[in-house]
Amino acid sequence: MSKILVVDDEPDIRELVQEILVDEGFDVEVAESADRARDQINQHQPDLVLLDIWMPDEDGITLLKEWKAEHNEIFPVVMMSGHGSVETAVEATRLGAYDFIEKPLSLAKLLLTIKHALERVSLQQENTRLRHYSQASDEPIGKSQQMQALRDQLQRVAHHNTPVLIIGESGTDKEIFARYLHNMSDRANSPFISVGVSSLSAENSAAELFGSEEDDGRIQTGLLEKAEGGTLFLKDIADMSLPVQGKLQDLLDSGQFVRVGGVEPISSNVRVVAATKHNLEQFVHNGNFRDDLYYQLSVVPIPLPALRDHYEDIPDLLEHYVAYFAEREGLTYRRFSVAAQNRLRSYHWPGNLRELKNLVQRLLILGRDEIIETEEVESVLGKRQKQPAEYNNLPGFDLPLREAREQFEKAYLEYQLKQADGSVSKVARNVGMERTHLYRKMRSLGIELKADGSDK
């Protein structure tokens, strides 16, 4: 029930408005003077105030200025007057009044104004709550020494414009650290554009990133331009093709780029943050990643710890993700028992934060009791780790699809290479791949090739 304070020196007006609003379901207090209104504000924080402008002891405009200074936007104020003018209404709204109503009061207008004012308050409160929640969700969770040191490092780096390379195992949620870096910087109010490099089309990845110009003058804006003034986050940087790596290197060197099909260089004010789970030094050694780009990106490397290396943060992470799913998806709020938390602290978490997040979601969807006990956790962990017996020789059943596929491809090609006595040419024929493509695939998977047997 919304609380409304009616401030008016005329008893008939106070009583009439109070009676009408009570009948409409509001909780109504009244005040006959400015001093009494101050007492009511301090004792009962109202959701809305109806304030008369002309009162004998102190006028409503003065009171409005006082409240604006002390309480800012805590409650909307609707001014009332029987001697109103356009100038008075303008002055009241300039000082922060929500609206101005003339006496004698129109019941329909009064109720409509109150309805709209309270709706605005509700919307503002919801936006504030979501903003606070969003900011909390964008901050890395954890009180461990590793997480505190990591946040401190990101805060220091945030005030510089140098490129950043975030390195960590799959599932360590590299994007949340990139967003935190962005939010701590002076670019926080500018765009944050997240790009999954592996999701870009092989043929048009350069145009998607840098834009394109057609012969007829048509221009297609790229993701880089959409991030102007802000941050461009490149996930899976190891998947970027060598030609696109070259364009990115030119951008970092010169602060300019050229659209695909264009000729004029375009200045860019974008901070590049890249992320990878791979050892880029090995990629450079294998010829799959440009050494100059690697050195540019790794000026400020940010290594992320695996979840098993800061297990003391797991209780806080569990609480965070329970609140996340309760808020975002309307799932029933549940709590982990201490024993269940301790069990999860001892788990090795091959999928890191992504695996923990998925586990929490599953438990909230499937469970009913308020408390999540160890038995329920064990049942979910058992299902996640158990692999059908007929597939025991295959890797990766507890991994995301892409990682499982990479493990399978590596094991498959190593087997084929062994069967072909190390001959890449034979493997290419046997598996139906073009030899150059096979070389690139093997290097990307970290398969070592013997110099004397790579092309028998």
Coordinates of C-alpha atoms in Angstrom, one line a residue:
M1 CA 0.0 0.0 0.0
S2 CA 1.5 3.3 -1.1
K3 CA 1.8 6.1 1.6
I4 CA 0.8 9.6 0.7
L5 CA 1.3 12.8 2.7
V6 CA -1.2 15.6 2.1
V7 CA 0.1 19.1 3.2
D8 CA -2.5 21.8 3.1
D9 CA -3.5 24.5 5.6
E10 CA -7.2 24.2 4.7
P11 CA -9.0 21.5 6.8
D12 CA -11.7 20.9 4.3
I13 CA -9.2 20.2 1.5
R14 CA -7.1 17.9 3.8
E15 CA -10.1 15.9 4.9
L16 CA -11.6 15.6 1.4
V17 CA -8.4 14.5 -0.2
Q18 CA -7.6 12.0 2.6
E19 CA -11.1 10.5 2.4
I20 CA -10.9 10.1 -1.4
L21 CA -7.4 8.6 -1.3
V22 CA -8.2 6.2 1.5
D23 CA -11.2 4.9 -0.5
E24 CA -8.8 4.3 -3.4
G25 CA -6.6 2.1 -1.2
F26 CA -3.8 4.5 -0.1
D27 CA -2.3 5.0 3.3
V28 CA -2.8 8.7 3.9
E29 CA -1.3 11.1 6.5
V30 CA -2.1 14.8 6.6
A31 CA -0.2 17.9 7.8
E32 CA -1.6 21.5 8.2
S33 CA 1.8 23.3 8.2
A34 CA 5.4 23.1 7.0
D35 CA 6.6 22.1 10.5
R36 CA 4.1 19.3 10.8
A37 CA 5.0 18.2 7.3
R38 CA 8.7 17.9 8.3
D39 CA 7.7 15.8 11.3
Q40 CA 5.6 13.5 9.1
I41 CA 8.5 13.1 6.6
N42 CA 10.9 12.1 9.3
Q43 CA 8.5 9.7 11.0
H44 CA 6.8 8.1 8.0
Q45 CA 8.8 8.2 4.7
P46 CA 6.0 8.8 2.2
D47 CA 5.9 7.4 -1.4
L48 CA 4.4 10.7 -2.6
V49 CA 3.6 14.2 -1.2
L50 CA 0.7 16.5 -2.2
L51 CA 1.9 19.9 -1.2
D52 CA 0.0 23.2 -1.2
I53 CA 2.0 26.2 -2.4
W54 CA 0.4 28.9 -0.3
M55 CA 0.5 28.3 3.5
P56 CA 0.6 30.9 6.3
D57 CA 3.8 29.9 8.1
E58 CA 6.0 28.9 5.1
D59 CA 5.2 28.5 1.5
G60 CA 5.4 25.1 -0.4
I61 CA 8.1 26.3 -2.8
T62 CA 10.5 26.8 0.1
L63 CA 9.6 23.4 1.5
L64 CA 10.1 21.8 -1.9
K65 CA 13.6 23.4 -2.1
E66 CA 14.4 22.0 1.3
W67 CA 13.3 18.5 0.5
K68 CA 15.1 18.5 -2.8
A69 CA 18.3 19.4 -1.1
E70 CA 17.9 16.9 1.7
H71 CA 16.1 14.0 0.1
N72 CA 16.7 14.4 -3.7
E73 CA 14.5 11.9 -5.6
I74 CA 13.3 9.8 -2.6
F75 CA 9.7 10.8 -3.1
P76 CA 7.8 12.7 -5.9
V77 CA 6.0 16.0 -4.9
V78 CA 2.8 17.2 -6.6
M79 CA 2.1 20.9 -6.0
M80 CA -1.4 22.2 -5.4
S81 CA -2.6 25.8 -5.5
G82 CA -5.8 27.8 -6.0
H83 CA -3.8 30.8 -7.1
G84 CA -1.6 29.2 -9.6
S85 CA 0.0 30.7 -12.7
V86 CA 2.1 29.4 -15.5
E87 CA 5.2 30.9 -13.9
T88 CA 4.5 29.2 -10.6
A89 CA 4.0 25.8 -12.2
V90 CA 7.2 26.2 -14.2
E91 CA 9.2 27.2 -11.2
A92 CA 7.8 24.3 -9.2
T93 CA 8.7 21.7 -11.8
R94 CA 12.2 23.3 -12.3
L95 CA 12.8 22.8 -8.6
G96 CA 11.9 19.1 -8.9
A97 CA 8.1 18.9 -8.4
Y98 CA 6.6 16.0 -10.4
D99 CA 3.5 18.0 -11.4
F100 CA 1.3 21.0 -10.6
I101 CA -2.5 20.7 -10.0
E102 CA -4.9 23.7 -9.7
K103 CA -7.7 24.0 -7.2
P104 CA -10.5 23.3 -7.1
L105 CA -9.1 19.8 -7.6
S106 CA -10.3 17.5 -10.3
L107 CA -10.7 14.1 -8.8
A108 CA -9.9 12.3 -12.1
K109 CA -6.8 14.4 -12.7
L110 CA -5.7 14.0 -9.1
L111 CA -5.9 10.2 -9.2
L112 CA -4.3 10.0 -12.6
T113 CA -1.4 12.3 -11.6
I114 CA -0.8 10.2 -8.4
K115 CA -0.9 6.9 -10.4
H116 CA 1.7 8.2 -13.0
A117 CA 3.9 9.6 -10.2
L118 CA 3.9 6.3 -8.3
E119 CA 4.5 4.3 -11.5
R120 CA 7.6 6.5 -12.2
V121 CA 8.9 5.9 -8.7
S122 CA 8.4 2.2 -9.1
L123 CA 10.3 2.3 -12.4
Q124 CA 13.1 4.3 -11.0
Q125 CA 13.5 1.9 -8.1
E126 CA 13.5 -1.1 -10.4
N127 CA 16.1 0.5 -12.7
T128 CA 18.3 1.4 -9.7
R129 CA 18.0 -2.2 -8.3
L130 CA 18.8 -3.7 -11.7
R131 CA 21.7 -1.3 -12.2
H132 CA 23.2 -2.2 -8.8
Y133 CA 22.6 -5.9 -9.5
S134 CA 24.2 -5.5 -13.0
Q135 CA 27.2 -3.8 -11.5
A136 CA 27.6 -6.5 -8.9
S137 CA 27.2 -9.2 -11.6
D138 CA 30.0 -7.5 -13.6
E139 CA 32.4 -7.7 -10.7
P140 CA 34.6 -10.8 -10.2
I141 CA 33.4 -12.6 -7.1
G142 CA 35.7 -13.7 -4.3
K143 CA 37.6 -12.7 -1.2
S144 CA 40.6 -15.0 -1.7
Q145 CA 44.1 -13.5 -2.0
Q146 CA 44.2 -14.4 -5.7
M147 CA 40.9 -12.6 -6.5
Q148 CA 41.8 -9.5 -4.5
A149 CA 45.2 -9.3 -6.2
L150 CA 43.5 -9.8 -9.6
R151 CA 41.0 -7.0 -9.0
D152 CA 43.8 -4.7 -7.8
Q153 CA 45.8 -5.5 -11.0
L154 CA 42.8 -4.8 -13.2
Q155 CA 42.1 -1.5 -11.5
R156 CA 45.7 -0.4 -12.0
V157 CA 45.7 -1.4 -15.7
A158 CA 42.3 0.1 -16.3
H159 CA 43.7 3.7 -16.3
H160 CA 46.1 2.9 -19.2
N161 CA 45.1 2.4 -22.8
T162 CA 47.6 -0.4 -23.6
P163 CA 46.1 -3.7 -25.1
V164 CA 45.5 -6.5 -22.6
L165 CA 45.7 -10.2 -23.0
I166 CA 43.6 -12.3 -20.6
I167 CA 44.7 -15.9 -20.3
G168 CA 42.9 -18.7 -18.5
E169 CA 41.4 -22.2 -18.8
S170 CA 38.1 -22.7 -20.5
G171 CA 35.2 -21.7 -18.3
T172 CA 37.1 -19.1 -16.2
D173 CA 34.7 -16.4 -17.5
K174 CA 37.3 -14.2 -19.1
E175 CA 34.6 -11.8 -20.3
I176 CA 33.6 -10.7 -16.7
F177 CA 37.2 -9.7 -16.1
A178 CA 37.3 -7.8 -19.4
R179 CA 34.0 -6.0 -18.4
Y180 CA 35.4 -5.2 -15.0
L181 CA 38.5 -3.7 -16.6
H182 CA 36.2 -1.6 -18.9
N183 CA 34.0 -0.5 -16.0
M184 CA 37.0 0.6 -14.0
S185 CA 38.4 2.7 -16.8
D186 CA 37.4 6.2 -18.1
R187 CA 35.8 4.4 -21.0
A188 CA 33.0 3.0 -18.8
N189 CA 30.3 5.1 -20.3
S190 CA 31.3 4.1 -23.9
P191 CA 30.5 0.8 -25.7
F192 CA 31.8 -2.6 -24.6
I193 CA 31.7 -4.9 -27.7
S194 CA 32.3 -8.6 -27.1
V195 CA 33.3 -10.6 -30.2
G196 CA 33.7 -14.4 -30.3
V197 CA 36.5 -14.7 -32.9
S198 CA 35.6 -18.3 -33.6
S199 CA 32.0 -17.4 -34.4
L200 CA 33.0 -15.0 -37.2
S201 CA 32.6 -16.3 -40.7
A202 CA 35.9 -17.5 -42.2
E203 CA 35.3 -15.6 -45.4
N204 CA 34.1 -12.3 -44.0
S205 CA 35.8 -12.0 -40.6
A206 CA 37.9 -9.0 -41.6
A207 CA 34.8 -7.2 -42.9
E208 CA 32.8 -8.0 -39.8
L209 CA 35.5 -6.6 -37.6
F210 CA 36.8 -3.7 -39.7
G211 CA 33.8 -2.9 -41.9
S212 CA 33.7 -2.8 -45.7
E213 CA 33.2 -0.4 -48.6
E214 CA 31.5 -1.3 -51.8
D215 CA 32.3 0.1 -55.3
D216 CA 28.9 1.9 -55.3
G217 CA 29.9 3.8 -52.1
R218 CA 27.9 1.7 -49.7
I219 CA 29.6 1.4 -46.3
Q220 CA 29.1 -1.4 -43.8
T221 CA 30.2 -0.5 -40.3
G222 CA 32.3 -3.1 -38.5
L223 CA 32.4 -4.1 -34.9
L224 CA 35.5 -2.0 -34.3
E225 CA 33.7 1.2 -35.2
K226 CA 30.8 0.2 -33.0
A227 CA 33.2 0.1 -30.1
E228 CA 34.6 3.6 -30.8
G229 CA 35.6 5.3 -27.6
G230 CA 35.2 2.1 -25.6
T231 CA 36.5 -1.5 -25.5
L232 CA 36.7 -4.2 -28.1
F233 CA 36.8 -7.6 -26.4
L234 CA 38.2 -10.4 -28.7
K235 CA 37.4 -13.8 -27.3
D236 CA 39.3 -16.8 -28.7
I237 CA 42.0 -14.6 -30.2
A238 CA 44.0 -17.8 -31.2
D239 CA 41.3 -18.6 -33.7
M240 CA 41.9 -15.3 -35.7
S241 CA 43.2 -15.9 -39.2
L242 CA 46.7 -14.6 -40.1
P243 CA 45.4 -11.9 -42.5
V244 CA 43.0 -10.5 -39.9
Q245 CA 45.8 -10.7 -37.3
G246 CA 47.8 -8.5 -39.7
K247 CA 45.0 -5.9 -39.8
L248 CA 44.7 -5.9 -36.0
Q249 CA 48.4 -5.5 -35.7
D250 CA 48.3 -2.4 -38.0
L251 CA 45.5 -1.0 -35.8
L252 CA 47.5 -1.4 -32.6
D253 CA 50.6 0.0 -34.3
S254 CA 49.1 3.1 -35.9
G255 CA 45.8 3.7 -34.2
Q256 CA 44.2 3.5 -37.7
F257 CA 42.5 0.9 -39.9
V258 CA 41.2 0.6 -43.4
R259 CA 37.8 -1.0 -44.2
V260 CA 37.8 -4.0 -46.5
G261 CA 37.6 -2.6 -50.0
G262 CA 38.5 0.9 -48.8
V263 CA 41.6 3.1 -49.2
E264 CA 41.3 5.8 -46.6
P265 CA 42.7 5.1 -43.2
I266 CA 40.3 5.8 -40.3
S267 CA 41.4 6.8 -36.9
S268 CA 40.3 4.7 -34.0
N269 CA 40.1 5.2 -30.3
V270 CA 39.3 1.7 -29.0
R271 CA 41.0 -0.3 -26.4
V272 CA 41.6 -3.9 -27.4
V273 CA 41.3 -6.7 -24.8
A274 CA 42.0 -10.2 -26.1
A275 CA 41.4 -13.5 -24.4
T276 CA 42.6 -17.1 -24.9
K277 CA 42.9 -20.4 -23.3
H278 CA 45.8 -21.4 -25.4
N279 CA 49.6 -21.0 -25.1
L280 CA 50.1 -18.3 -27.7
E281 CA 53.8 -18.7 -27.6
Q282 CA 53.4 -22.2 -28.9
F283 CA 51.1 -20.9 -31.6
V284 CA 53.8 -18.3 -32.6
H285 CA 56.3 -21.1 -32.7
N286 CA 54.1 -23.2 -34.9
G287 CA 53.5 -20.3 -37.3
N288 CA 49.8 -19.9 -36.4
F289 CA 50.0 -16.6 -34.7
R290 CA 52.0 -13.4 -35.6
D291 CA 54.8 -12.8 -33.2
D292 CA 54.5 -9.0 -33.5
L293 CA 50.8 -9.1 -32.6
Y294 CA 51.6 -11.5 -29.7
Y295 CA 54.2 -9.1 -28.3
Q296 CA 51.7 -6.2 -28.6
L297 CA 49.0 -8.0 -26.8
S298 CA 51.1 -9.5 -24.1
V299 CA 52.5 -6.2 -22.8
V300 CA 50.0 -6.6 -20.0
P301 CA 49.1 -10.3 -19.6
I302 CA 46.4 -11.1 -17.1
P303 CA 46.5 -14.7 -16.0
L304 CA 43.3 -16.0 -14.4
P305 CA 43.4 -18.7 -11.8
A306 CA 41.5 -22.0 -12.2
L307 CA 38.6 -22.4 -9.8
R308 CA 40.4 -25.2 -8.0
D309 CA 43.2 -22.8 -7.2
H310 CA 40.9 -20.4 -5.2
Y311 CA 38.4 -22.9 -3.8
E312 CA 37.8 -20.8 -0.8
D313 CA 35.7 -18.5 -3.0
I314 CA 33.2 -21.2 -3.8
P315 CA 30.7 -20.4 -1.0
D316 CA 30.5 -16.8 -2.2
L317 CA 30.2 -17.9 -5.9
L318 CA 27.4 -20.4 -5.0
E319 CA 25.5 -17.6 -3.2
H320 CA 26.1 -15.2 -6.1
Y321 CA 24.8 -17.7 -8.8
V322 CA 21.8 -18.7 -6.7
A323 CA 20.8 -15.0 -6.5
Y324 CA 21.6 -14.6 -10.2
F325 CA 19.2 -17.3 -11.3
A326 CA 16.5 -16.3 -8.7
E327 CA 16.6 -12.8 -10.1
R328 CA 17.0 -13.4 -13.8
E329 CA 15.0 -16.6 -14.3
G330 CA 12.6 -16.5 -11.3
L331 CA 13.9 -19.8 -10.0
T332 CA 13.2 -20.7 -6.3
Y333 CA 15.9 -19.4 -4.0
R334 CA 17.7 -22.3 -2.2
R335 CA 20.7 -22.5 0.1
F336 CA 23.7 -24.9 0.1
S337 CA 24.4 -26.6 3.4
V338 CA 27.9 -26.2 4.9
A339 CA 28.6 -29.9 4.1
A340 CA 27.5 -29.4 0.5
Q341 CA 29.7 -26.3 0.2
N342 CA 32.6 -28.2 1.6
R343 CA 32.0 -31.0 -1.0
L344 CA 32.1 -28.5 -3.8
R345 CA 35.2 -26.9 -2.4
S346 CA 37.0 -30.3 -2.8
Y347 CA 35.7 -30.9 -6.3
H348 CA 38.3 -30.3 -9.1
W349 CA 36.1 -28.2 -11.4
P350 CA 37.4 -29.1 -14.9
G351 CA 34.9 -26.6 -16.4
N352 CA 35.7 -23.9 -13.8
L353 CA 33.1 -21.1 -13.3
R354 CA 31.0 -22.2 -16.2
E355 CA 30.6 -25.6 -14.7
L356 CA 29.7 -24.2 -11.3
K357 CA 27.2 -21.9 -12.8
N358 CA 25.5 -24.7 -14.7
L359 CA 25.5 -26.9 -11.6
V360 CA 23.7 -24.2 -9.6
Q361 CA 21.1 -23.7 -12.3
R362 CA 20.5 -27.5 -12.5
L363 CA 20.0 -27.8 -8.7
L364 CA 17.6 -24.8 -8.6
I365 CA 15.5 -26.2 -11.5
L366 CA 15.3 -29.8 -10.2
G367 CA 15.4 -29.5 -6.5
R368 CA 12.5 -28.6 -4.1
D369 CA 13.8 -28.4 -0.6
E370 CA 15.1 -25.0 0.7
I371 CA 18.4 -26.5 1.7
I372 CA 20.7 -28.2 -0.9
E373 CA 22.4 -31.1 0.9
T374 CA 25.5 -33.2 0.0
E375 CA 23.5 -36.1 -1.4
E376 CA 21.8 -33.9 -4.0
V377 CA 25.2 -32.4 -5.0
E378 CA 26.7 -35.8 -5.3
S379 CA 23.9 -37.0 -7.5
V380 CA 24.5 -34.1 -9.9
L381 CA 28.3 -34.4 -9.8
G382 CA 27.9 -38.2 -10.5
K383 CA 25.8 -37.6 -13.5
R384 CA 28.2 -35.0 -14.9
Q385 CA 31.2 -37.2 -14.5
K386 CA 29.8 -40.6 -15.4
Q387 CA 30.5 -41.8 -18.9
P388 CA 28.8 -44.7 -20.7
A389 CA 31.1 -47.8 -20.6
E390 CA 31.0 -48.2 -24.4
Y391 CA 32.6 -44.7 -24.7
N392 CA 35.3 -45.1 -22.1
N393 CA 38.1 -44.7 -24.7
L394 CA 36.7 -41.4 -25.9
P395 CA 37.8 -38.1 -24.2
G396 CA 35.9 -35.1 -22.9
F397 CA 32.4 -36.2 -21.8
D398 CA 32.5 -33.7 -19.0
L399 CA 33.7 -30.8 -21.2
P400 CA 32.0 -28.2 -23.3
L401 CA 31.4 -29.5 -26.9
R402 CA 34.2 -27.4 -28.5
E403 CA 36.8 -28.7 -26.1
A404 CA 35.6 -32.2 -26.3
R405 CA 35.8 -32.0 -30.1
E406 CA 39.4 -30.6 -29.9
Q407 CA 40.4 -33.5 -27.6
F408 CA 38.9 -36.0 -30.0
E409 CA 40.5 -34.5 -33.1
K410 CA 43.9 -34.5 -31.4
A411 CA 43.6 -38.1 -30.3
Y412 CA 42.2 -39.1 -33.7
L413 CA 45.0 -37.4 -35.7
E414 CA 47.7 -38.6 -33.4
Y415 CA 46.4 -42.1 -34.0
Q416 CA 46.3 -41.6 -37.7
L417 CA 49.8 -40.2 -37.7
K418 CA 51.1 -43.2 -35.8
Q419 CA 49.4 -45.6 -38.2
A420 CA 51.0 -43.7 -41.1
D421 CA 54.5 -43.8 -39.6
G422 CA 54.5 -40.1 -39.2
S423 CA 53.7 -39.3 -42.8
V424 CA 51.4 -36.2 -43.1
S425 CA 50.8 -37.0 -46.8
K426 CA 49.5 -40.4 -45.9
V427 CA 47.3 -39.1 -43.1
A428 CA 45.9 -36.4 -45.5
R429 CA 44.9 -39.1 -48.0
N430 CA 43.5 -41.4 -45.3
V431 CA 41.3 -38.8 -43.6
G432 CA 40.4 -36.9 -46.8
M433 CA 41.9 -33.6 -45.9
E434 CA 44.0 -31.2 -48.0
R435 CA 47.6 -31.4 -46.7
T436 CA 48.1 -27.7 -46.0
H437 CA 44.9 -27.6 -44.0
L438 CA 45.9 -30.7 -42.1
Y439 CA 49.2 -29.1 -41.2
R440 CA 47.4 -26.1 -39.8
K441 CA 44.9 -28.3 -37.9
M442 CA 47.7 -30.3 -36.3
R443 CA 49.7 -27.2 -35.3
S444 CA 46.5 -25.6 -33.8
L445 CA 46.0 -28.8 -31.7
G446 CA 49.6 -28.8 -30.5
I447 CA 50.5 -32.0 -32.3
E448 CA 54.3 -32.2 -32.7
L449 CA 55.6 -33.3 -36.1
K450 CA 59.0 -35.0 -36.6
A451 CA 61.2 -33.2 -39.1
D452 CA 62.3 -36.4 -40.7
G453 CA 58.9 -38.0 -41.0
S454 CA 56.5 -35.2 -41.6
D455 CA 56.1 -35.7 -45.4
K456 CA 57.1 -39.3 -46.2

